Amino acid sequence: MRGERDVVHLATILRGDEAHLVVRLDAYMVDVTRAARLPRWSGQGLPLSLKRLVDAFAAGDPGPMEAVRRLVEAARAGEHDELIEADAPSIVWLPPLVPSKMIAIGLNYWDHCREQHVEPPRQPVLFPKWPNALNAHRRPIVLPEGSTQVDFEAELAVIVGRRCKGLPAERALEAVFGYTTFNDVTARDFQKGDGQWGRGKSQDTFAPVGPWVATADEIADPQALRIACRVNGVTYQASTTAEMIFPVRELIAFIARGITLLPGDLIATGTPHGVGVYRTPQVFLRSGDQVEVEIERIGRLVNPVVAPGEAGMLELPSRWPL
C-alpha cells in the first residue's frame, strides 16, 4: 500500500486565463497542463485537465494517470523545472472540474438524525444543487439578500467516473473516479419557509468543492474517513463517514436505478451532526467568517463569508482544456 507521501491529490487552478490541472507534491504543486505541452513530455500521455483524466478512467485507459505519476516522480527527483507553492496566497483556485450535475443527499448520518430528533429515512433523500451554486476553494460564500440563517454542512463528495445506470451496490464503487470535500451551504430560513430545499440549497456560491481530489484507489474505504467543519477556528462538526446511514455504494446504486450517472457527476453524500441550526444557541454564518471543511486523506476546503453584493456567482474561465 502506498505511503501518505505518495498519495496523488489533483486540483485545478487558474493560470492566466486558462484552467490548469495540478498535482500535489508535498508542500508544492506541479502544473500538469503546462508539463503536457513541454517537449520532454510530448507523447507521454499527460492529460490537460481533470476532465481528461475522468474520461480516460471511463474508457478504462490507465495511461494518463500513469503519466501523472511519472511526472510526480520526476519532480520528486528534481527533474522538473517548475514547482508551485501549494498554499501560496496568489493562487486562484477553481472547482476541480465542472460537474455535469450535482446530486446531494439529505439526512444521511445517524448522528445528524439524532440531533434533529427525527427518524432516519428508509431510502436516500435526494435533491439537486443547481449549477449557479458551484464554488471553489478560498472563493467567497456570498450571504443572500433576505436570509439570516445561512448554515454550513461538511460533506464527502464523490466524483463519478463512469456512465452507469442499474449498477448493483456490490459493484458501485467501480464507478467512482475519486473523492473530494464539499460544503452544502444552506439558507435554513429559505429551506424551512419554502417547504422544499431547492432555493435554500442553491443560492449563488452555495456549493464550494475541492480543492483536492483523491483518486478512488487512494481511499481504501470511503466509510472510514474523519470529517470536520470549523468556523473561525472553532470545531462545530467532528464525525466519521462510518456514521452514514446509506454508504457510498448504496447511494450510487439507488441514484442509478432511474437517473443515468455520467462521468464528472458529483454526489454530495450528506452531513454529520453539529450544523448550526441544531445547536444551542444556534450558529449561522456572518460576513467576515471563515469556514473550513476537512476530510481525512483528502484535504481542507476553506471559504471566507461575505455580505450580499460584495461578490457574485463564480465566473469560470473561458479556456478550460479538454
Short mmCIF file of C-alpha atoms in Angstrom, two decimals:
data_model
loop_
_atom_site.label_atom_id
_atom_site.label_comp_id
_atom_site.label_asym_id
_atom_site.label_seq_id
_atom_site.Cartn_x
_atom_site.Cartn_y
_atom_site.Cartn_z
CA MET A 1 0.00 0.00 0.00
CA ARG A 2 1.28 3.50 -0.84
CA GLY A 3 2.52 5.75 1.94
CA GLU A 4 0.96 9.13 2.69
CA ARG A 5 3.68 10.98 0.75
CA ASP A 6 2.74 9.01 -2.40
CA VAL A 7 -1.00 9.76 -2.36
CA VAL A 8 -1.92 11.61 -5.54
CA HIS A 9 -4.00 14.73 -4.95
CA LEU A 10 -5.31 16.60 -8.00
CA ALA A 11 -6.73 20.11 -8.30
CA THR A 12 -7.49 22.82 -10.84
CA ILE A 13 -6.15 26.38 -10.67
CA LEU A 14 -6.31 29.45 -12.89
CA ARG A 15 -3.11 30.42 -14.71
CA GLY A 16 -3.52 33.43 -16.94
CA ASP A 17 -6.94 32.98 -18.49
CA GLU A 18 -6.84 29.17 -18.54
CA ALA A 19 -7.72 26.38 -16.13
CA HIS A 20 -4.72 24.15 -15.37
CA LEU A 21 -4.64 20.70 -13.80
CA VAL A 22 -2.12 20.43 -10.98
CA VAL A 23 -0.92 17.55 -8.81
CA ARG A 24 0.29 17.99 -5.25
CA LEU A 25 3.87 17.18 -4.30
CA ASP A 26 4.26 17.60 -0.53
CA ALA A 27 4.07 21.38 0.06
CA TYR A 28 4.21 22.13 -3.67
CA MET A 29 2.24 21.51 -6.85
CA VAL A 30 3.27 20.50 -10.34
CA ASP A 31 1.39 22.05 -13.26
CA VAL A 32 0.30 19.02 -15.29
CA THR A 33 -1.29 21.07 -18.08
CA ARG A 34 1.91 23.07 -18.61
CA ALA A 35 4.09 19.97 -18.44
CA ALA A 36 1.94 18.26 -21.08
CA ARG A 37 2.94 21.00 -23.53
CA LEU A 38 6.69 20.72 -22.89
CA PRO A 39 8.82 18.84 -25.44
CA ARG A 40 10.08 16.41 -22.82
CA TRP A 41 6.56 15.20 -22.02
CA SER A 42 5.19 15.32 -25.55
CA GLY A 43 3.67 11.99 -26.42
CA GLN A 44 3.79 10.78 -22.81
CA GLY A 45 0.02 10.94 -22.41
CA LEU A 46 -0.20 13.67 -19.77
CA PRO A 47 -3.78 14.99 -19.51
CA LEU A 48 -4.57 18.68 -19.96
CA SER A 49 -7.43 18.66 -17.46
CA LEU A 50 -9.13 16.63 -14.76
CA LYS A 51 -11.96 16.04 -17.22
CA ARG A 52 -9.47 14.26 -19.47
CA LEU A 53 -8.44 12.04 -16.57
CA VAL A 54 -12.06 11.21 -15.80
CA ASP A 55 -12.73 10.46 -19.46
CA ALA A 56 -9.71 8.14 -19.54
CA PHE A 57 -10.98 6.39 -16.41
CA ALA A 58 -14.37 5.95 -18.08
CA ALA A 59 -12.69 4.41 -21.10
CA GLY A 60 -10.60 2.05 -18.97
CA ASP A 61 -7.39 3.76 -20.08
CA PRO A 62 -4.84 3.97 -17.22
CA GLY A 63 -2.28 5.81 -19.37
CA PRO A 64 -2.99 9.43 -18.38
CA MET A 65 -2.94 8.66 -14.64
CA GLU A 66 0.26 6.66 -15.05
CA ALA A 67 1.76 9.66 -16.84
CA VAL A 68 0.77 11.91 -13.93
CA ARG A 69 2.51 9.54 -11.52
CA ARG A 70 5.65 9.60 -13.69
CA LEU A 71 5.56 13.40 -13.62
CA VAL A 72 5.32 13.37 -9.84
CA GLU A 73 8.30 11.03 -9.58
CA ALA A 74 10.32 13.21 -11.97
CA ALA A 75 9.52 16.29 -9.91
CA ARG A 76 10.38 14.47 -6.70
CA ALA A 77 13.74 13.57 -8.22
CA GLY A 78 14.38 17.21 -9.13
CA GLU A 79 13.86 16.60 -12.85
CA HIS A 80 11.06 19.10 -13.41
CA ASP A 81 11.68 22.83 -13.75
CA GLU A 82 8.68 24.38 -12.02
CA LEU A 83 7.10 23.84 -8.63
CA ILE A 84 4.26 25.98 -7.28
CA GLU A 85 3.88 26.58 -3.56
CA ALA A 86 0.63 24.81 -2.70
CA ASP A 87 -0.53 27.36 -0.12
CA ALA A 88 0.65 30.50 -1.92
CA PRO A 89 -1.95 33.24 -1.43
CA SER A 90 -1.62 34.27 -5.09
CA ILE A 91 -3.13 31.01 -6.35
CA VAL A 92 -6.60 31.36 -7.87
CA TRP A 93 -8.43 28.11 -7.24
CA LEU A 94 -11.16 26.65 -9.42
CA PRO A 95 -13.50 23.72 -8.87
CA PRO A 96 -11.60 20.52 -9.72
CA LEU A 97 -13.97 20.10 -12.67
CA VAL A 98 -17.38 21.38 -13.73
CA PRO A 99 -19.88 18.63 -12.87
CA SER A 100 -22.50 17.70 -15.41
CA LYS A 101 -24.87 17.59 -12.42
CA MET A 102 -24.65 17.84 -8.64
CA ILE A 103 -26.82 15.45 -6.63
CA ALA A 104 -26.91 15.93 -2.87
CA ILE A 105 -28.18 13.65 -0.13
CA GLY A 106 -30.16 14.76 2.93
CA LEU A 107 -30.42 13.10 6.34
CA ASN A 108 -27.70 10.54 5.67
CA TYR A 109 -25.88 10.44 9.01
CA TRP A 110 -27.19 8.67 12.09
CA ASP A 111 -25.78 11.41 14.34
CA HIS A 112 -27.37 14.17 12.21
CA CYS A 113 -30.77 12.48 12.55
CA ARG A 114 -30.29 12.16 16.30
CA GLU A 115 -29.52 15.85 16.72
CA GLN A 116 -32.79 16.68 14.92
CA HIS A 117 -34.79 14.04 16.82
CA VAL A 118 -36.09 12.62 13.53
CA GLU A 119 -36.45 9.06 12.31
CA PRO A 120 -33.78 8.05 9.80
CA PRO A 121 -35.12 7.86 6.24
CA ARG A 122 -35.97 4.47 4.77
CA GLN A 123 -34.28 5.36 1.50
CA PRO A 124 -31.85 8.11 0.44
CA VAL A 125 -33.26 11.62 0.23
CA LEU A 126 -32.06 13.29 -2.99
CA PHE A 127 -32.04 16.93 -4.02
CA PRO A 128 -30.15 18.94 -6.66
CA LYS A 129 -27.59 21.69 -6.23
CA TRP A 130 -28.04 23.97 -9.24
CA PRO A 131 -25.00 24.93 -11.38
CA ASN A 132 -25.03 28.58 -10.23
CA ALA A 133 -24.13 27.36 -6.72
CA LEU A 134 -20.77 25.92 -7.81
CA ASN A 135 -17.87 27.46 -5.89
CA ALA A 136 -14.18 26.82 -5.22
CA HIS A 137 -11.53 26.80 -2.51
CA ARG A 138 -10.84 30.24 -0.99
CA ARG A 139 -13.63 31.82 -3.05
CA PRO A 140 -16.25 33.71 -1.02
CA ILE A 141 -19.56 32.30 0.11
CA VAL A 142 -21.97 35.19 -0.51
CA LEU A 143 -24.76 35.67 2.00
CA PRO A 144 -28.01 36.10 0.06
CA GLU A 145 -30.40 39.01 0.47
CA GLY A 146 -33.26 38.13 2.77
CA SER A 147 -31.60 35.29 4.70
CA THR A 148 -30.24 35.48 8.24
CA GLN A 149 -29.78 31.73 8.74
CA VAL A 150 -27.01 30.55 6.43
CA ASP A 151 -25.58 27.28 7.70
CA PHE A 152 -22.57 25.04 6.98
CA GLU A 153 -22.59 21.32 6.13
CA ALA A 154 -19.33 19.38 5.78
CA GLU A 155 -19.67 16.57 3.25
CA LEU A 156 -17.70 13.91 1.41
CA ALA A 157 -18.31 14.27 -2.32
CA VAL A 158 -18.00 11.50 -4.89
CA ILE A 159 -16.82 12.20 -8.44
CA VAL A 160 -18.45 9.70 -10.76
CA GLY A 161 -16.02 8.19 -13.26
CA ARG A 162 -18.18 6.02 -15.47
CA ARG A 163 -21.57 6.24 -17.13
CA CYS A 164 -23.83 3.99 -15.14
CA LYS A 165 -27.47 3.02 -14.72
CA GLY A 166 -28.82 0.00 -12.95
CA LEU A 167 -25.48 -0.67 -11.26
CA PRO A 168 -25.75 -3.06 -8.28
CA ALA A 169 -24.41 -1.84 -4.94
CA GLU A 170 -21.71 -4.51 -4.83
CA ARG A 171 -20.15 -3.03 -7.98
CA ALA A 172 -21.00 0.62 -7.42
CA LEU A 173 -17.57 1.70 -6.16
CA GLU A 174 -16.13 0.63 -9.52
CA ALA A 175 -17.81 3.72 -10.97
CA VAL A 176 -16.04 6.15 -8.62
CA PHE A 177 -13.18 8.21 -10.04
CA GLY A 178 -12.37 9.97 -6.80
CA TYR A 179 -13.41 11.84 -3.68
CA THR A 180 -13.28 15.48 -2.66
CA THR A 181 -14.51 17.87 0.03
CA PHE A 182 -17.80 19.72 -0.22
CA ASN A 183 -19.76 22.29 1.78
CA ASP A 184 -23.53 22.05 1.31
CA VAL A 185 -24.18 25.65 2.34
CA THR A 186 -27.85 26.15 3.21
CA ALA A 187 -30.14 29.11 3.91
CA ARG A 188 -32.24 27.46 6.63
CA ASP A 189 -34.93 30.15 6.62
CA PHE A 190 -35.41 29.68 2.86
CA GLN A 191 -35.34 25.91 3.24
CA LYS A 192 -37.92 25.77 6.01
CA GLY A 193 -40.05 28.63 4.73
CA ASP A 194 -40.33 27.22 1.22
CA GLY A 195 -41.24 23.72 2.34
CA GLN A 196 -38.69 22.29 -0.11
CA TRP A 197 -34.92 22.56 -0.40
CA GLY A 198 -34.12 23.87 -3.88
CA ARG A 199 -33.81 27.61 -3.25
CA GLY A 200 -32.23 27.31 0.19
CA LYS A 201 -29.53 24.93 -1.07
CA SER A 202 -28.74 26.54 -4.41
CA GLN A 203 -28.07 30.21 -3.84
CA ASP A 204 -25.08 31.55 -5.77
CA THR A 205 -21.78 30.23 -4.29
CA PHE A 206 -23.54 27.67 -2.02
CA ALA A 207 -21.62 24.64 -3.35
CA PRO A 208 -17.92 25.04 -2.55
CA VAL A 209 -15.97 21.99 -3.68
CA GLY A 210 -12.33 20.91 -3.66
CA PRO A 211 -9.62 21.88 -3.86
CA TRP A 212 -8.13 18.38 -3.79
CA VAL A 213 -9.36 15.20 -5.40
CA ALA A 214 -8.04 11.88 -4.12
CA THR A 215 -8.48 9.15 -6.70
CA ALA A 216 -10.62 6.20 -5.62
CA ASP A 217 -7.67 3.81 -5.46
CA GLU A 218 -6.14 6.03 -2.76
CA ILE A 219 -9.17 5.68 -0.45
CA ALA A 220 -9.33 2.10 0.76
CA ASP A 221 -12.69 2.61 2.48
CA PRO A 222 -14.83 5.74 1.96
CA GLN A 223 -16.75 4.78 5.11
CA ALA A 224 -13.70 5.20 7.36
CA LEU A 225 -12.78 8.87 6.99
CA ARG A 226 -12.78 11.56 9.67
CA ILE A 227 -14.78 14.63 8.64
CA ALA A 228 -14.88 18.04 10.33
CA CYS A 229 -16.09 21.61 9.91
CA ARG A 230 -14.66 24.67 11.63
CA VAL A 231 -15.86 28.26 11.64
CA ASN A 232 -13.25 30.85 12.64
CA GLY A 233 -11.13 28.03 14.05
CA VAL A 234 -13.90 26.61 16.26
CA THR A 235 -14.83 22.99 15.51
CA TYR A 236 -18.56 22.51 15.13
CA GLN A 237 -18.71 19.23 13.22
CA ALA A 238 -16.46 16.29 14.03
CA SER A 239 -17.54 12.84 12.94
CA THR A 240 -16.71 10.00 10.60
CA THR A 241 -18.17 8.72 7.36
CA ALA A 242 -18.86 5.46 9.22
CA GLU A 243 -21.94 7.31 10.53
CA MET A 244 -23.54 7.32 7.05
CA ILE A 245 -26.92 5.61 7.01
CA PHE A 246 -26.54 4.76 3.33
CA PRO A 247 -22.89 4.20 2.40
CA VAL A 248 -21.43 5.47 -0.86
CA ARG A 249 -22.00 2.21 -2.74
CA GLU A 250 -25.72 2.18 -1.81
CA LEU A 251 -26.16 5.85 -2.73
CA ILE A 252 -24.72 5.26 -6.20
CA ALA A 253 -26.87 2.19 -6.76
CA PHE A 254 -30.02 3.97 -5.56
CA ILE A 255 -29.46 7.03 -7.74
CA ALA A 256 -28.56 4.96 -10.79
CA ARG A 257 -31.79 2.98 -10.70
CA GLY A 258 -33.50 5.67 -12.71
CA ILE A 259 -31.01 8.50 -13.13
CA THR A 260 -28.13 7.91 -15.52
CA LEU A 261 -24.91 8.96 -13.84
CA LEU A 262 -22.30 10.42 -16.18
CA PRO A 263 -18.54 10.84 -15.86
CA GLY A 264 -17.92 14.02 -13.91
CA ASP A 265 -21.18 13.98 -11.97
CA LEU A 266 -20.79 14.92 -8.32
CA ILE A 267 -22.64 13.29 -5.44
CA ALA A 268 -22.55 15.09 -2.07
CA THR A 269 -23.17 12.33 0.46
CA GLY A 270 -24.73 14.15 3.42
CA THR A 271 -23.51 15.87 6.55
CA PRO A 272 -22.89 14.70 10.13
CA HIS A 273 -24.11 16.27 13.35
CA GLY A 274 -23.06 19.71 14.57
CA VAL A 275 -24.63 22.01 11.98
CA GLY A 276 -25.51 25.48 13.22
CA VAL A 277 -29.29 25.31 13.13
CA TYR A 278 -29.48 22.50 15.70
CA ARG A 279 -27.02 23.98 18.17
CA THR A 280 -27.97 25.85 21.34
CA PRO A 281 -27.55 28.72 20.79
CA GLN A 282 -27.84 28.49 17.03
CA VAL A 283 -24.77 29.35 14.94
CA PHE A 284 -25.15 30.91 11.50
CA LEU A 285 -22.57 32.33 9.12
CA ARG A 286 -21.85 36.05 9.17
CA SER A 287 -19.83 38.33 6.93
CA GLY A 288 -16.16 38.06 7.90
CA ASP A 289 -16.36 34.41 8.97
CA GLN A 290 -14.09 31.72 7.57
CA VAL A 291 -15.41 28.18 7.08
CA GLU A 292 -13.19 25.09 6.80
CA VAL A 293 -14.25 21.59 5.79
CA GLU A 294 -11.62 18.91 6.26
CA ILE A 295 -11.72 15.22 5.36
CA GLU A 296 -9.03 12.72 6.25
CA ARG A 297 -6.69 11.76 3.37
CA ILE A 298 -8.41 14.20 1.02
CA GLY A 299 -7.82 17.74 2.18
CA ARG A 300 -9.18 21.01 3.51
CA LEU A 301 -11.67 23.34 1.81
CA VAL A 302 -11.60 26.94 3.06
CA ASN A 303 -14.05 29.74 2.22
CA PRO A 304 -14.49 33.28 3.54
CA VAL A 305 -18.02 34.58 4.03
CA VAL A 306 -19.03 37.97 2.61
CA ALA A 307 -22.10 40.20 2.71
CA PRO A 308 -24.63 40.42 -0.14
CA GLY A 309 -23.22 42.39 -3.05
CA GLU A 310 -19.55 42.01 -2.07
CA ALA A 311 -19.06 39.19 -4.58
CA GLY A 312 -21.15 37.18 -7.02
CA MET A 313 -21.52 33.82 -8.67
CA LEU A 314 -18.25 32.10 -9.52
CA GLU A 315 -17.23 33.01 -13.06
CA LEU A 316 -15.40 30.16 -14.76
CA PRO A 317 -12.60 30.83 -17.27
CA SER A 318 -13.43 30.59 -20.93
CA ARG A 319 -10.36 28.42 -21.55
CA TRP A 320 -10.74 25.01 -19.95
CA PRO A 321 -8.58 22.49 -21.86
CA LEU A 322 -10.30 19.27 -22.81
#
